[in-house]
Amino acid sequence: MENKVRLHDKTFKLFIPNEEIEKAIDVVAERLNKDFADATDEDPVMLICTLNGAVVFAAELLKRLNFPMVLKACKLSSYVGTTSTGVIKTDVPLPAHMEGKRVIIVEDIVDTGNTIVAMMGQLKEKNVKEAHVCTLLLKKDVYKRDVKLDYVAMDIPDRFIVGFGLDYDELGRNLKDIYVLDD
Ligand code: IMP
Ligand code: MG
């Protein structure tokens, strides 16, 4: 495990080791397994992985889920470099047919909440039965929006992090541990 990593022009230091991340995922997966135990093959839960950041979390989560589910993806983006632009772009839209489904949005991180609020807005028009958010990370002191975050694996302070799927201008997603900007 490296203590420091360099990406583009910045240095990051070790913040959350992989074992701690995996333990937090175990806990959130157990809650999901309880809450969605009644799903059936005829009516599976729809997990929506938000690209690209949530792919690592979604993969780890999926391995632990034991109820019938289907996996879909969508992509909204707002970040350039280390700050949110506040302008949300839809790069990959939500699935076409979601009527009557129980949906879980799988996110890497909720920061200002702009992305999750925009996604919930798009979901409203899809006539889903239920929509839940499952996020690996939450910047608790920043998030002030109304969308309820039902499943949060870890709270973190308002710092810029990379690793375990999260990037700094596309680099760092493949780091096994989570690193924080060293300033
Ligand atoms: P929000 O719309 O401000 O909640 O930001 C959500 C998105 O911004 C996430 O899905 C990430 O792609 C990105 N993001 C927010 N905070 C960080 C961070 O600390 N490191 C890397 N990406 C982040
Ligand atoms: Mg990103």
PDB file of C-alpha atoms and ligand atoms in Angstrom:
ATOM      1  CA  MET A   1       0.000   0.000   0.000  1.00  0.00           C
ATOM      2  CA  GLU A   2       1.584   3.306  -1.137  1.00  0.00           C
ATOM      3  CA  ASN A   3       1.435   6.141   1.386  1.00  0.00           C
ATOM      4  CA  LYS A   4       1.453   8.870  -1.271  1.00  0.00           C
ATOM      5  CA  VAL A   5       0.492   8.940  -4.936  1.00  0.00           C
ATOM      6  CA  ARG A   6       1.011  11.578  -7.598  1.00  0.00           C
ATOM      7  CA  LEU A   7      -1.725  12.206 -10.228  1.00  0.00           C
ATOM      8  CA  HIS A   8      -1.268  14.937 -12.849  1.00  0.00           C
ATOM      9  CA  ASP A   9       0.017  17.952 -10.863  1.00  0.00           C
ATOM     10  CA  LYS A  10      -1.147  16.893  -7.382  1.00  0.00           C
ATOM     11  CA  THR A  11      -0.071  14.658  -4.516  1.00  0.00           C
ATOM     12  CA  PHE A  12      -2.543  12.563  -2.534  1.00  0.00           C
ATOM     13  CA  LYS A  13      -1.994  10.722   0.742  1.00  0.00           C
ATOM     14  CA  LEU A  14      -3.548   7.527   2.054  1.00  0.00           C
ATOM     15  CA  PHE A  15      -6.926   8.213   3.669  1.00  0.00           C
ATOM     16  CA  ILE A  16      -9.117   5.072   3.841  1.00  0.00           C
ATOM     17  CA  PRO A  17      -7.446   1.672   3.471  1.00  0.00           C
ATOM     18  CA  ASN A  18      -9.156  -0.947   1.321  1.00  0.00           C
ATOM     19  CA  GLU A  19     -10.050  -3.198   4.280  1.00  0.00           C
ATOM     20  CA  GLU A  20     -12.034  -0.385   5.864  1.00  0.00           C
ATOM     21  CA  ILE A  21     -13.901   0.287   2.615  1.00  0.00           C
ATOM     22  CA  GLU A  22     -14.736  -3.397   2.224  1.00  0.00           C
ATOM     23  CA  LYS A  23     -16.054  -3.597   5.780  1.00  0.00           C
ATOM     24  CA  ALA A  24     -18.325  -0.601   5.187  1.00  0.00           C
ATOM     25  CA  ILE A  25     -19.612  -2.281   2.005  1.00  0.00           C
ATOM     26  CA  ASP A  26     -20.330  -5.477   3.971  1.00  0.00           C
ATOM     27  CA  VAL A  27     -22.545  -3.489   6.346  1.00  0.00           C
ATOM     28  CA  VAL A  28     -24.498  -1.658   3.658  1.00  0.00           C
ATOM     29  CA  ALA A  29     -24.930  -4.892   1.623  1.00  0.00           C
ATOM     30  CA  GLU A  30     -26.371  -6.630   4.649  1.00  0.00           C
ATOM     31  CA  ARG A  31     -28.943  -3.861   5.054  1.00  0.00           C
ATOM     32  CA  LEU A  32     -29.890  -4.123   1.370  1.00  0.00           C
ATOM     33  CA  ASN A  33     -30.200  -7.919   1.644  1.00  0.00           C
ATOM     34  CA  LYS A  34     -32.674  -7.473   4.497  1.00  0.00           C
ATOM     35  CA  ASP A  35     -34.670  -4.683   2.876  1.00  0.00           C
ATOM     36  CA  PHE A  36     -34.984  -6.328  -0.557  1.00  0.00           C
ATOM     37  CA  ALA A  37     -35.293  -9.969   0.546  1.00  0.00           C
ATOM     38  CA  ASP A  38     -38.805 -10.052  -0.949  1.00  0.00           C
ATOM     39  CA  ALA A  39     -37.654  -9.346  -4.537  1.00  0.00           C
ATOM     40  CA  THR A  40     -38.496 -12.098  -7.039  1.00  0.00           C
ATOM     41  CA  ASP A  41     -37.153 -13.267 -10.412  1.00  0.00           C
ATOM     42  CA  GLU A  42     -40.362 -11.879 -11.984  1.00  0.00           C
ATOM     43  CA  ASP A  43     -39.909  -8.544 -10.242  1.00  0.00           C
ATOM     44  CA  PRO A  44     -36.163  -8.037  -9.678  1.00  0.00           C
ATOM     45  CA  VAL A  45     -34.693  -4.902  -8.151  1.00  0.00           C
ATOM     46  CA  MET A  46     -33.067  -2.576 -10.713  1.00  0.00           C
ATOM     47  CA  LEU A  47     -29.610  -1.387  -9.671  1.00  0.00           C
ATOM     48  CA  ILE A  48     -28.353   1.599 -11.612  1.00  0.00           C
ATOM     49  CA  CYS A  49     -24.612   2.080 -11.534  1.00  0.00           C
ATOM     50  CA  THR A  50     -23.638   5.687 -12.133  1.00  0.00           C
ATOM     51  CA  LEU A  51     -20.679   5.749 -14.513  1.00  0.00           C
ATOM     52  CA  ASN A  52     -17.776   5.941 -14.235  1.00  0.00           C
ATOM     53  CA  GLY A  53     -17.029   6.508 -10.564  1.00  0.00           C
ATOM     54  CA  ALA A  54     -19.376   3.906  -9.063  1.00  0.00           C
ATOM     55  CA  VAL A  55     -18.168   0.885 -11.082  1.00  0.00           C
ATOM     56  CA  VAL A  56     -15.762  -0.353  -8.423  1.00  0.00           C
ATOM     57  CA  PHE A  57     -18.285   0.097  -5.602  1.00  0.00           C
ATOM     58  CA  ALA A  58     -21.085  -1.475  -7.684  1.00  0.00           C
ATOM     59  CA  ALA A  59     -18.910  -4.520  -8.453  1.00  0.00           C
ATOM     60  CA  GLU A  60     -18.039  -5.036  -4.785  1.00  0.00           C
ATOM     61  CA  LEU A  61     -21.652  -4.483  -3.727  1.00  0.00           C
ATOM     62  CA  LEU A  62     -23.069  -6.897  -6.322  1.00  0.00           C
ATOM     63  CA  LYS A  63     -20.883  -9.735  -5.107  1.00  0.00           C
ATOM     64  CA  ARG A  64     -22.540  -9.411  -1.703  1.00  0.00           C
ATOM     65  CA  LEU A  65     -26.203  -9.099  -2.763  1.00  0.00           C
ATOM     66  CA  ASN A  66     -28.369 -12.203  -2.623  1.00  0.00           C
ATOM     67  CA  PHE A  67     -31.756 -11.026  -3.963  1.00  0.00           C
ATOM     68  CA  PRO A  68     -32.871 -11.067  -7.626  1.00  0.00           C
ATOM     69  CA  MET A  69     -31.573  -7.938  -9.349  1.00  0.00           C
ATOM     70  CA  VAL A  70     -30.712  -6.546 -12.755  1.00  0.00           C
ATOM     71  CA  LEU A  71     -27.844  -4.166 -13.424  1.00  0.00           C
ATOM     72  CA  LYS A  72     -28.161  -1.015 -15.535  1.00  0.00           C
ATOM     73  CA  ALA A  73     -26.021   2.087 -15.865  1.00  0.00           C
ATOM     74  CA  CYS A  74     -26.353   5.788 -16.495  1.00  0.00           C
ATOM     75  CA  LYS A  75     -23.973   8.714 -16.614  1.00  0.00           C
ATOM     76  CA  LEU A  76     -24.465  12.287 -15.494  1.00  0.00           C
ATOM     77  CA  SER A  77     -21.463  14.542 -15.060  1.00  0.00           C
ATOM     78  CA  SER A  78     -20.729  17.817 -13.331  1.00  0.00           C
ATOM     79  CA  TYR A  79     -17.121  17.659 -12.169  1.00  0.00           C
ATOM     80  CA  VAL A  80     -14.114  19.150 -13.947  1.00  0.00           C
ATOM     81  CA  GLY A  81     -10.829  18.750 -12.063  1.00  0.00           C
ATOM     82  CA  THR A  82     -11.413  19.007  -8.314  1.00  0.00           C
ATOM     83  CA  THR A  83     -14.619  21.091  -8.270  1.00  0.00           C
ATOM     84  CA  SER A  84     -18.254  20.655  -9.253  1.00  0.00           C
ATOM     85  CA  THR A  85     -19.314  22.915 -12.130  1.00  0.00           C
ATOM     86  CA  GLY A  86     -22.961  22.746 -11.017  1.00  0.00           C
ATOM     87  CA  VAL A  87     -24.027  22.165 -14.623  1.00  0.00           C
ATOM     88  CA  ILE A  88     -25.265  18.608 -15.112  1.00  0.00           C
ATOM     89  CA  LYS A  89     -24.787  16.858 -18.467  1.00  0.00           C
ATOM     90  CA  THR A  90     -26.529  13.575 -19.382  1.00  0.00           C
ATOM     91  CA  ASP A  91     -23.931  11.399 -21.136  1.00  0.00           C
ATOM     92  CA  VAL A  92     -25.788   8.066 -20.818  1.00  0.00           C
ATOM     93  CA  PRO A  93     -29.536   8.350 -20.115  1.00  0.00           C
ATOM     94  CA  LEU A  94     -31.530   6.248 -17.637  1.00  0.00           C
ATOM     95  CA  PRO A  95     -32.899   2.919 -18.972  1.00  0.00           C
ATOM     96  CA  ALA A  96     -35.916   3.255 -21.285  1.00  0.00           C
ATOM     97  CA  HIS A  97     -38.297   0.970 -19.350  1.00  0.00           C
ATOM     98  CA  MET A  98     -38.427   1.468 -15.614  1.00  0.00           C
ATOM     99  CA  GLU A  99     -42.183   1.644 -14.943  1.00  0.00           C
ATOM    100  CA  GLY A 100     -43.222  -0.016 -11.679  1.00  0.00           C
ATOM    101  CA  LYS A 101     -39.649  -1.026 -10.784  1.00  0.00           C
ATOM    102  CA  ARG A 102     -37.941  -0.801  -7.408  1.00  0.00           C
ATOM    103  CA  VAL A 103     -34.787   1.093  -8.212  1.00  0.00           C
ATOM    104  CA  ILE A 104     -31.518   1.574  -6.324  1.00  0.00           C
ATOM    105  CA  ILE A 105     -29.160   4.257  -7.626  1.00  0.00           C
ATOM    106  CA  VAL A 106     -25.590   3.199  -6.853  1.00  0.00           C
ATOM    107  CA  GLU A 107     -23.331   6.255  -6.457  1.00  0.00           C
ATOM    108  CA  ASP A 108     -19.665   6.625  -5.645  1.00  0.00           C
ATOM    109  CA  ILE A 109     -19.989   9.872  -3.723  1.00  0.00           C
ATOM    110  CA  VAL A 110     -22.570  12.519  -2.898  1.00  0.00           C
ATOM    111  CA  ASP A 111     -21.027  15.962  -2.458  1.00  0.00           C
ATOM    112  CA  THR A 112     -23.211  19.013  -3.235  1.00  0.00           C
ATOM    113  CA  GLY A 113     -26.014  16.652  -4.273  1.00  0.00           C
ATOM    114  CA  ASN A 114     -26.499  18.346  -7.657  1.00  0.00           C
ATOM    115  CA  THR A 115     -26.022  15.036  -9.473  1.00  0.00           C
ATOM    116  CA  ILE A 116     -28.343  12.982  -7.295  1.00  0.00           C
ATOM    117  CA  VAL A 117     -31.042  15.681  -7.340  1.00  0.00           C
ATOM    118  CA  ALA A 118     -30.869  15.809 -11.169  1.00  0.00           C
ATOM    119  CA  MET A 119     -31.048  12.023 -11.366  1.00  0.00           C
ATOM    120  CA  MET A 120     -34.058  11.859  -9.043  1.00  0.00           C
ATOM    121  CA  GLY A 121     -35.713  14.517 -11.211  1.00  0.00           C
ATOM    122  CA  GLN A 122     -35.237  12.322 -14.295  1.00  0.00           C
ATOM    123  CA  LEU A 123     -36.466   9.266 -12.365  1.00  0.00           C
ATOM    124  CA  LYS A 124     -39.718  11.013 -11.420  1.00  0.00           C
ATOM    125  CA  GLU A 125     -40.762  10.947 -15.068  1.00  0.00           C
ATOM    126  CA  LYS A 126     -40.143   7.201 -15.287  1.00  0.00           C
ATOM    127  CA  ASN A 127     -42.993   6.122 -12.977  1.00  0.00           C
ATOM    128  CA  VAL A 128     -40.825   3.826 -10.878  1.00  0.00           C
ATOM    129  CA  LYS A 129     -42.396   2.147  -7.860  1.00  0.00           C
ATOM    130  CA  GLU A 130     -39.610   3.108  -5.436  1.00  0.00           C
ATOM    131  CA  ALA A 131     -36.302   4.925  -5.803  1.00  0.00           C
ATOM    132  CA  HIS A 132     -33.488   4.567  -3.282  1.00  0.00           C
ATOM    133  CA  VAL A 133     -29.959   5.927  -3.196  1.00  0.00           C
ATOM    134  CA  CYS A 134     -27.002   3.789  -2.143  1.00  0.00           C
ATOM    135  CA  THR A 135     -23.745   5.726  -2.003  1.00  0.00           C
ATOM    136  CA  LEU A 136     -20.295   4.597  -0.958  1.00  0.00           C
ATOM    137  CA  LEU A 137     -19.362   8.044   0.349  1.00  0.00           C
ATOM    138  CA  LEU A 138     -21.168  11.136   1.592  1.00  0.00           C
ATOM    139  CA  LYS A 139     -19.635  14.554   2.267  1.00  0.00           C
ATOM    140  CA  LYS A 140     -22.007  15.085   5.165  1.00  0.00           C
ATOM    141  CA  ASP A 141     -21.117  18.720   5.903  1.00  0.00           C
ATOM    142  CA  VAL A 142     -21.645  19.750   2.277  1.00  0.00           C
ATOM    143  CA  TYR A 143     -24.863  17.920   1.410  1.00  0.00           C
ATOM    144  CA  LYS A 144     -27.894  20.121   2.118  1.00  0.00           C
ATOM    145  CA  ARG A 145     -30.459  18.795  -0.358  1.00  0.00           C
ATOM    146  CA  ASP A 146     -33.804  17.066   0.274  1.00  0.00           C
ATOM    147  CA  VAL A 147     -33.224  13.770  -1.531  1.00  0.00           C
ATOM    148  CA  LYS A 148     -33.109  11.103   1.179  1.00  0.00           C
ATOM    149  CA  LEU A 149     -29.956   9.000   1.094  1.00  0.00           C
ATOM    150  CA  ASP A 150     -31.189   5.633   2.347  1.00  0.00           C
ATOM    151  CA  TYR A 151     -27.883   3.762   2.210  1.00  0.00           C
ATOM    152  CA  VAL A 152     -24.586   5.499   2.975  1.00  0.00           C
ATOM    153  CA  ALA A 153     -21.545   3.278   3.491  1.00  0.00           C
ATOM    154  CA  MET A 154     -19.189   6.005   4.807  1.00  0.00           C
ATOM    155  CA  ASP A 155     -19.308   9.682   5.797  1.00  0.00           C
ATOM    156  CA  ILE A 156     -16.250  11.761   4.931  1.00  0.00           C
ATOM    157  CA  PRO A 157     -15.219  15.387   5.559  1.00  0.00           C
ATOM    158  CA  ASP A 158     -15.236  18.028   2.818  1.00  0.00           C
ATOM    159  CA  ARG A 159     -11.947  16.976   1.204  1.00  0.00           C
ATOM    160  CA  PHE A 160     -11.112  15.976  -2.352  1.00  0.00           C
ATOM    161  CA  ILE A 161     -10.438  12.245  -2.595  1.00  0.00           C
ATOM    162  CA  VAL A 162      -9.458   9.720  -5.258  1.00  0.00           C
ATOM    163  CA  GLY A 163      -9.298   5.936  -5.585  1.00  0.00           C
ATOM    164  CA  PHE A 164     -11.737   3.007  -5.468  1.00  0.00           C
ATOM    165  CA  GLY A 165     -13.380   4.325  -8.648  1.00  0.00           C
ATOM    166  CA  LEU A 166     -13.048   8.052  -7.910  1.00  0.00           C
ATOM    167  CA  ASP A 167     -10.845  10.155 -10.145  1.00  0.00           C
ATOM    168  CA  TYR A 168      -8.893  13.360 -10.432  1.00  0.00           C
ATOM    169  CA  ASP A 169      -9.353  14.285 -14.100  1.00  0.00           C
ATOM    170  CA  GLU A 170      -9.852  10.598 -14.964  1.00  0.00           C
ATOM    171  CA  LEU A 171      -6.749   9.325 -13.147  1.00  0.00           C
ATOM    172  CA  GLY A 172      -6.693   7.368  -9.890  1.00  0.00           C
ATOM    173  CA  ARG A 173      -9.823   5.238 -10.378  1.00  0.00           C
ATOM    174  CA  ASN A 174      -7.729   2.048 -10.198  1.00  0.00           C
ATOM    175  CA  LEU A 175      -6.277   2.760  -6.746  1.00  0.00           C
ATOM    176  CA  LYS A 176      -7.378   0.066  -4.278  1.00  0.00           C
ATOM    177  CA  ASP A 177      -7.441   2.455  -1.320  1.00  0.00           C
ATOM    178  CA  ILE A 178      -8.886   5.973  -1.024  1.00  0.00           C
ATOM    179  CA  TYR A 179      -6.442   8.916  -1.001  1.00  0.00           C
ATOM    180  CA  VAL A 180      -6.967  12.539  -0.022  1.00  0.00           C
ATOM    181  CA  LEU A 181      -5.458  15.663  -1.575  1.00  0.00           C
ATOM    182  CA  ASP A 182      -2.281  16.484   0.334  1.00  0.00           C
ATOM    183  CA  ASP A 183      -2.147  20.277   0.711  1.00  0.00           C
TER     184      ASP A 183
HETATM  185  P1  IMP B   1     -22.256  16.351  -6.557  1.00  0.00           P
HETATM  186  O1  IMP B   1     -23.142  16.521  -7.756  1.00  0.00           O
HETATM  187  O2  IMP B   1     -21.599  17.627  -6.130  1.00  0.00           O
HETATM  188  O3  IMP B   1     -22.937  15.639  -5.401  1.00  0.00           O
HETATM  189  O4  IMP B   1     -21.026  15.463  -6.987  1.00  0.00           O
HETATM  190  C1  IMP B   1     -21.149  14.146  -7.312  1.00  0.00           C
HETATM  191  C2  IMP B   1     -20.086  13.684  -8.293  1.00  0.00           C
HETATM  192  O5  IMP B   1     -18.919  14.541  -8.253  1.00  0.00           O
HETATM  193  C3  IMP B   1     -19.594  12.320  -7.928  1.00  0.00           C
HETATM  194  O6  IMP B   1     -20.340  11.314  -8.556  1.00  0.00           O
HETATM  195  C4  IMP B   1     -18.137  12.354  -8.364  1.00  0.00           C
HETATM  196  O7  IMP B   1     -18.021  11.980  -9.723  1.00  0.00           O
HETATM  197  C5  IMP B   1     -17.726  13.796  -8.214  1.00  0.00           C
HETATM  198  N1  IMP B   1     -17.026  14.059  -6.929  1.00  0.00           N
HETATM  199  C6  IMP B   1     -17.510  14.686  -5.834  1.00  0.00           C
HETATM  200  N2  IMP B   1     -16.589  14.762  -4.857  1.00  0.00           N
HETATM  201  C7  IMP B   1     -15.489  14.150  -5.348  1.00  0.00           C
HETATM  202  C8  IMP B   1     -14.174  13.867  -4.778  1.00  0.00           C
HETATM  203  O8  IMP B   1     -13.830  14.203  -3.632  1.00  0.00           O
HETATM  204  N3  IMP B   1     -13.309  13.214  -5.614  1.00  0.00           N
HETATM  205  C9  IMP B   1     -13.627  12.818  -6.881  1.00  0.00           C
HETATM  206  N4  IMP B   1     -14.831  13.048  -7.431  1.00  0.00           N
HETATM  207  C10 IMP B   1     -15.756  13.702  -6.661  1.00  0.00           C
HETATM  208 MG    MG B   2     -15.850  12.032 -11.264  1.00  0.00          MG
END
